[in-house]
XYZ file of C-alpha atoms in Angstrom:
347
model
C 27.137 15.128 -7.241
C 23.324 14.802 -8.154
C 21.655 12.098 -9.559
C 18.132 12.392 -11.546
C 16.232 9.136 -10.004
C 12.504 10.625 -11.511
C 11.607 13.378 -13.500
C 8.616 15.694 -12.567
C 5.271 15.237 -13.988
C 1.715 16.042 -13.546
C -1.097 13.891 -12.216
C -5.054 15.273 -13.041
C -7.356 13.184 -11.030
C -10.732 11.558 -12.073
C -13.780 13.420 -9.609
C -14.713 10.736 -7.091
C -17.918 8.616 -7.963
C -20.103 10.741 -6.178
C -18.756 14.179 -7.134
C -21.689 16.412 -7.557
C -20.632 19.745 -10.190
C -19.552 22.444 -8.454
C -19.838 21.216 -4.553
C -15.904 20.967 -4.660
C -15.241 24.269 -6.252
C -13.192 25.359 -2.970
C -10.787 22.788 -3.765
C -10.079 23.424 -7.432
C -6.210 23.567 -6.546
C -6.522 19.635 -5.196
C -7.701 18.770 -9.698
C -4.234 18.897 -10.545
C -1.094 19.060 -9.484
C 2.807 18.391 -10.036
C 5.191 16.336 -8.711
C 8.776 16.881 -7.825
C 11.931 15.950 -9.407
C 13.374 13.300 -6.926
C 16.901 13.422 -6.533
C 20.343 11.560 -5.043
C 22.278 14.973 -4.120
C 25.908 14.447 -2.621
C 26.843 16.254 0.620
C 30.179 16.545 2.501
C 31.011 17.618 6.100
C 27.440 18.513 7.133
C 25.355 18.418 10.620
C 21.810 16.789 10.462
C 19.294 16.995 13.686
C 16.278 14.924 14.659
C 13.943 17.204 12.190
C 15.840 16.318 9.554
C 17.487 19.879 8.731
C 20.975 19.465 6.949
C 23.065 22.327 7.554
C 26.509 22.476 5.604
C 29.439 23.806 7.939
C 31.655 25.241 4.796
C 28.179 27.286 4.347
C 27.535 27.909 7.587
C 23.585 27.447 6.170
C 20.820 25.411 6.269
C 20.419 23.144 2.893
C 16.970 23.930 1.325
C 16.490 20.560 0.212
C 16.413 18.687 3.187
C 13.141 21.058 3.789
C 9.839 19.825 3.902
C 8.368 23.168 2.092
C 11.078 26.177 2.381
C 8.041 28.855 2.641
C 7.653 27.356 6.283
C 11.311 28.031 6.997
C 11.975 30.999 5.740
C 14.099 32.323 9.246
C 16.057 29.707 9.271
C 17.986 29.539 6.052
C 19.974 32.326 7.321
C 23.231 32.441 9.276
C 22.142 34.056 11.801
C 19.775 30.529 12.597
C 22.828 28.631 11.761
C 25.260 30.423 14.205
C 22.385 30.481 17.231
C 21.362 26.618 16.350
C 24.314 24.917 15.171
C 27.967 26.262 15.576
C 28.513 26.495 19.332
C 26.101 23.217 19.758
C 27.567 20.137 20.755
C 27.702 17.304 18.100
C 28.028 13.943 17.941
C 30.394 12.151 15.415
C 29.401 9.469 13.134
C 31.796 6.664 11.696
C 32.485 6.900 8.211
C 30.046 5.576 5.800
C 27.520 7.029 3.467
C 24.477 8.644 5.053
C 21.220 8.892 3.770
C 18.772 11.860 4.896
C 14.694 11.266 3.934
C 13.178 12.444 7.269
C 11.868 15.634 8.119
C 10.310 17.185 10.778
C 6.453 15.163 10.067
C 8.234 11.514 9.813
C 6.876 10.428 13.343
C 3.503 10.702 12.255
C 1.519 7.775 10.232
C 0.358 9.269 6.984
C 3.865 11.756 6.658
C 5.872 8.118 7.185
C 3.771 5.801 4.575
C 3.000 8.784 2.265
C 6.063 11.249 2.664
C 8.911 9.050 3.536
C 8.421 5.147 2.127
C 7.852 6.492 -1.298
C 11.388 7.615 -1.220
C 12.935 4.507 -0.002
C 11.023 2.638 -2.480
C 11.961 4.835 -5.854
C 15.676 3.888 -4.603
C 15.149 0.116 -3.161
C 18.086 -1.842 -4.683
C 20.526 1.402 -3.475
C 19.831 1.486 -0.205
C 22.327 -1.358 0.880
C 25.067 1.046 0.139
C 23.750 3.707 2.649
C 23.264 4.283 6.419
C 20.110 5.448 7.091
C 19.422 8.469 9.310
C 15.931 7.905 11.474
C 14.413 10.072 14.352
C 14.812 8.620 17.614
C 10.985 7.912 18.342
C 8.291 5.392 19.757
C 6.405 5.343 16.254
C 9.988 4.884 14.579
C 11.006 2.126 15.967
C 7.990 0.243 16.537
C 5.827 0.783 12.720
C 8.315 2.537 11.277
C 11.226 -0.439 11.356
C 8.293 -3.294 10.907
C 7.212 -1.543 7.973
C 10.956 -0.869 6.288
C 10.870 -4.638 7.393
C 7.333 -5.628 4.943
C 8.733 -3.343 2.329
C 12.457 -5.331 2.030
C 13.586 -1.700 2.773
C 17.130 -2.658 4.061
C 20.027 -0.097 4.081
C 23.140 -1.154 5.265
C 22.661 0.244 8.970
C 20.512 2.986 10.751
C 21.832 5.588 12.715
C 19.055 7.117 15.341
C 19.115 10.444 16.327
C 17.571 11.569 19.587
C 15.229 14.965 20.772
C 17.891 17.935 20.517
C 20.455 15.746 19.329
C 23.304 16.858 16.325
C 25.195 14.663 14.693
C 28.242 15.370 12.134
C 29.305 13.441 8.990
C 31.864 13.305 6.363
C 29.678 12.251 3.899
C 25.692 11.963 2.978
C 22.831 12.257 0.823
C 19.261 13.673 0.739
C 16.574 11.886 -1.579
C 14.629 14.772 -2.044
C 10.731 15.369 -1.313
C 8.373 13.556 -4.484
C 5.885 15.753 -4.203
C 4.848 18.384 -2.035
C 3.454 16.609 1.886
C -0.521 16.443 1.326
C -0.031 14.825 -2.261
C 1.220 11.740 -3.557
C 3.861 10.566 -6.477
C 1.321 7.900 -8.170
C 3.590 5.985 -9.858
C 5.706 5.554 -6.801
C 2.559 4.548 -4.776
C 1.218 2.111 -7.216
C 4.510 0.597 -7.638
C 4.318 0.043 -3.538
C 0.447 -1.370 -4.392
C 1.943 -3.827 -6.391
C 4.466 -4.885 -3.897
C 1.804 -5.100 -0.845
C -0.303 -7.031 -3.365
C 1.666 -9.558 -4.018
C 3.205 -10.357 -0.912
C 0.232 -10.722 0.752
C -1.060 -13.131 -1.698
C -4.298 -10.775 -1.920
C -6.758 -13.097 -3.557
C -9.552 -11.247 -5.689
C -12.017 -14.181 -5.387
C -12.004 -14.390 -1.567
C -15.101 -13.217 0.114
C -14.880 -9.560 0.639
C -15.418 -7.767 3.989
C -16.614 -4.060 4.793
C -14.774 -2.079 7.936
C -16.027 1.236 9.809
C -12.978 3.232 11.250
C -14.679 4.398 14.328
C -12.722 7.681 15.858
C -14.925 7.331 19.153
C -11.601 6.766 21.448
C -10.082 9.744 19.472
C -9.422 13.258 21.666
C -10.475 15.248 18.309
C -11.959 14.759 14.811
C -14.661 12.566 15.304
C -18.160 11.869 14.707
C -20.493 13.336 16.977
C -23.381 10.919 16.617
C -21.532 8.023 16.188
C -23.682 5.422 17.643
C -26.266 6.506 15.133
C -23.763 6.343 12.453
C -22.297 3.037 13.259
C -26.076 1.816 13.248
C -26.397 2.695 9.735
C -23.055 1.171 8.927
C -24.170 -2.443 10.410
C -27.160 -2.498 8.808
C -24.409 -2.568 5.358
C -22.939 -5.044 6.646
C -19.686 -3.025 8.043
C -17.559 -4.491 10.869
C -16.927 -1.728 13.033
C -13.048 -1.160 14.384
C -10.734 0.553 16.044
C -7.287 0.406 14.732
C -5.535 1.817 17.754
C -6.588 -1.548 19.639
C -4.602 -3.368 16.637
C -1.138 -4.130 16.292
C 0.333 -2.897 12.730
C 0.365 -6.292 11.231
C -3.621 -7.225 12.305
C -4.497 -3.778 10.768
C -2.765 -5.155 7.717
C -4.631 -8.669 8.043
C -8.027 -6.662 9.319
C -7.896 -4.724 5.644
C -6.364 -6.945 3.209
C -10.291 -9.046 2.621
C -11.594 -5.324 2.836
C -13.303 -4.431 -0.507
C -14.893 -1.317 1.396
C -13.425 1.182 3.849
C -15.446 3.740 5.793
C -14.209 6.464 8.123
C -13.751 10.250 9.299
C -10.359 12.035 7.485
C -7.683 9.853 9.679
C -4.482 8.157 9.894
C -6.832 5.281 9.976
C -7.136 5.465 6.042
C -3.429 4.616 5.354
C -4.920 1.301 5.589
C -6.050 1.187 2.380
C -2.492 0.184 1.034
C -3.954 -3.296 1.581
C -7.467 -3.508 0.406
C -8.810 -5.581 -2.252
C -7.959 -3.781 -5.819
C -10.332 -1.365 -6.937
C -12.226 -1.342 -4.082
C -13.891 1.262 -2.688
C -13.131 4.274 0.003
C -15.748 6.555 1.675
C -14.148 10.050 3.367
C -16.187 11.706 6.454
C -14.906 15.995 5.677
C -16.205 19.496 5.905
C -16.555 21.667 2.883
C -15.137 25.369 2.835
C -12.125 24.971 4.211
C -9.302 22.352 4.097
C -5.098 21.405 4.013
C -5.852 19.009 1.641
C -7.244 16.508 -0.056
C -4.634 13.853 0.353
C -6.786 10.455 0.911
C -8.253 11.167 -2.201
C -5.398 11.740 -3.927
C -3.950 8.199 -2.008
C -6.949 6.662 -3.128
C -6.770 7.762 -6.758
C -3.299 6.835 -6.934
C -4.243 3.045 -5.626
C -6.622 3.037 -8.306
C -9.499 2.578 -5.493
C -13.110 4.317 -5.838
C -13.075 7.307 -4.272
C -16.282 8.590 -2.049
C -16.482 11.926 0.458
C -19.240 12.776 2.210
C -19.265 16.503 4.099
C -20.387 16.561 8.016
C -21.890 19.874 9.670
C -18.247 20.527 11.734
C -18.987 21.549 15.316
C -16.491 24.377 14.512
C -17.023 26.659 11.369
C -13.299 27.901 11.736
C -11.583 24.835 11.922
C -10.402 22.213 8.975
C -10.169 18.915 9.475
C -7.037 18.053 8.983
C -4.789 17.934 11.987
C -6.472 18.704 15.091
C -9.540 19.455 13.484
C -12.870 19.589 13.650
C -15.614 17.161 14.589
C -18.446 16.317 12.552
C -22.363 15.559 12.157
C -23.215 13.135 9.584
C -26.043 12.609 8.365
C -27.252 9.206 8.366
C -30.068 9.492 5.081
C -27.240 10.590 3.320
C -24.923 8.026 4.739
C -27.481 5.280 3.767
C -27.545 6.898 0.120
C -24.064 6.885 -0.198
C -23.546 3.536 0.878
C -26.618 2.025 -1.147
C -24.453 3.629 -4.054
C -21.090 2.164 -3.098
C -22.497 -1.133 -2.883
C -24.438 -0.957 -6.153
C -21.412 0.010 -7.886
C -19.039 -2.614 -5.956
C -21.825 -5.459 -7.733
């Protein structure tokens, strides 16, 4: 059985404020783009690992839609994958129950869980008490990850962990499909979750503002290379300078939610602006060239925030940021500019 929860559409972003024609020509794909069809889809006697794959023994295949993208798995929708990976595996058997699959093999990292997997909680909220929730067996899972089910009054009848190299069979259980493709956003899903932070946190728009600075500088990769000079210019705009790392979840959350201004490198860091002040503003550290994607901006549009980028000389022409990418150079004139901008449009 499969159940339409939201149709497909397409979402055409506004430029960000500072978008000068033409300097964002190599990422002409990141204008538009559309979303998936989410769906409920009914499964019976299937296998599901810690990556989230759903293979179907009657099949003796792996189920496409429990994919992430199926162009990166293209060997192992066959049954040759299926006979070497699952059949003479040992699995673990689950109590009856209906099981719900939203993880994939990117869950355990913070942009994939807020971005990737919440959103498809969310669209199905007042459902989930009828299902038993599959989760990775991680750190990041059940420290964030269950505090954050916990803000968002995500609460499914049970979870059911599954550990490194772990199988485990069921009788019966569903896959909320993918809302759009990882690297994009499903805005109406994400603004609905704006609304919900918003409120709960009492966010008041009169309160005195604040301005944060995500340094990187305890980072192993992507940071910025001068950042003592940077930071300078940031303090003399009034920016706190932090380090989220040194936070617990819930301080980052009571850190942003005065923010009206958030500063930083391309980072997990940025998630954080799920709780600033409404239409505030957000300024992006990249490279030009070359990318993965564009996804803060896209998170950023979708929150209804000000969008602002500003491109570093990367230590590392080959490299993108994303990931383990690059470091940058940024130029602190054009910092100053760009900040002297942000504020004047904040007034």
């Amino acid at each position: 059985m499969t159940k339409n929860i939201m149709d497909s559409y397409t979402i055409t972003h506004a430029m960000p404020e500072n978008y000068v024609a033409g300097e964002l020509d190599f990422c002409k794909a990141e204008f538009s783009y559309d979303t998936y069809k989410v769906q409920l889809m009914d499964f019976q006697d299937c296998v599901v690992n810690r990556t989230g794959f759903l293979y179907e023994t009657k099949k003796f295949k792996l189920n496409e839609y429990s994919l992430l993208d199926v162009n990166r798995y293209t060997k192992c929708v066959t049954h040759k994958h299926y006979l070497k990976k699952v059949l003479i595996k040992p699995k673990r058997k689950l109590g009856p129950g209906k099981y719900l699959l939203v993880h994939d093999e990117w869950t355990n990292e913070h942009y994939h869980w807020f971005c990737d997997l919440l959103p498809r909680l969310f669209v199905i909220k007042e459902q989930l008490k009828d299902y038993i929730l599959l989760l990775p067996d991680s750190s990041y899972v059940r420290n964030i990850g269950l505090q954050s089910l916990e803000f968002f009054e995500l609460q499914p009848a049970a979870i059911e962990f599954i550990k490194e190299k772990e199988l485990v069979k069921m009788k019966n259980v569903s896959i909320l499909t993918h809302t759009c493709l990882t690297g994009y956003v499903n805005a109406k899903i994400i603004r609905e979750m704006k609304a919900f932070t918003t409120q709960k946190l009492k966010i008041d728009p009169a309160a005195p503002a604040s301005k944060i600075y995500i340094s990187r500088d305890k980072a192993r990769y992507r940071k910025i290379l001068n950042e003592p000079e940077i930071q300078s210019v940031v303090k003399d705009f009034g920016y706190e300078v932090i380090r989220y790392e040194d936070l617990s979840w819930k301080e980052q959350i009571a850190k942003t939610s005065s923010a009206e201004s958030l500063v930083s490198i391309h980072g997990a860091g940025l998630i954080n602006m799920f709780y600033m002040q409404e239409h505030g503003s957000v300024l992006e550290f990249r490279r030009n060239k070359i990318y993965h994607n564009q996804c803060f901006w896209h998170l950023s549009q979708a929150l209804q925030l000000k969008y602002y980028y500003l491109f570093g000389t990367p230590d590392d022409d080959s490299l993108v940021i994303e990931g383990d990418g690059c470091n940058l150079t940024v130029d602190p004139n054009l910092l100053s500019k760009t900040l002297k901008a942000m504020a004047d449009r904040q007034a």
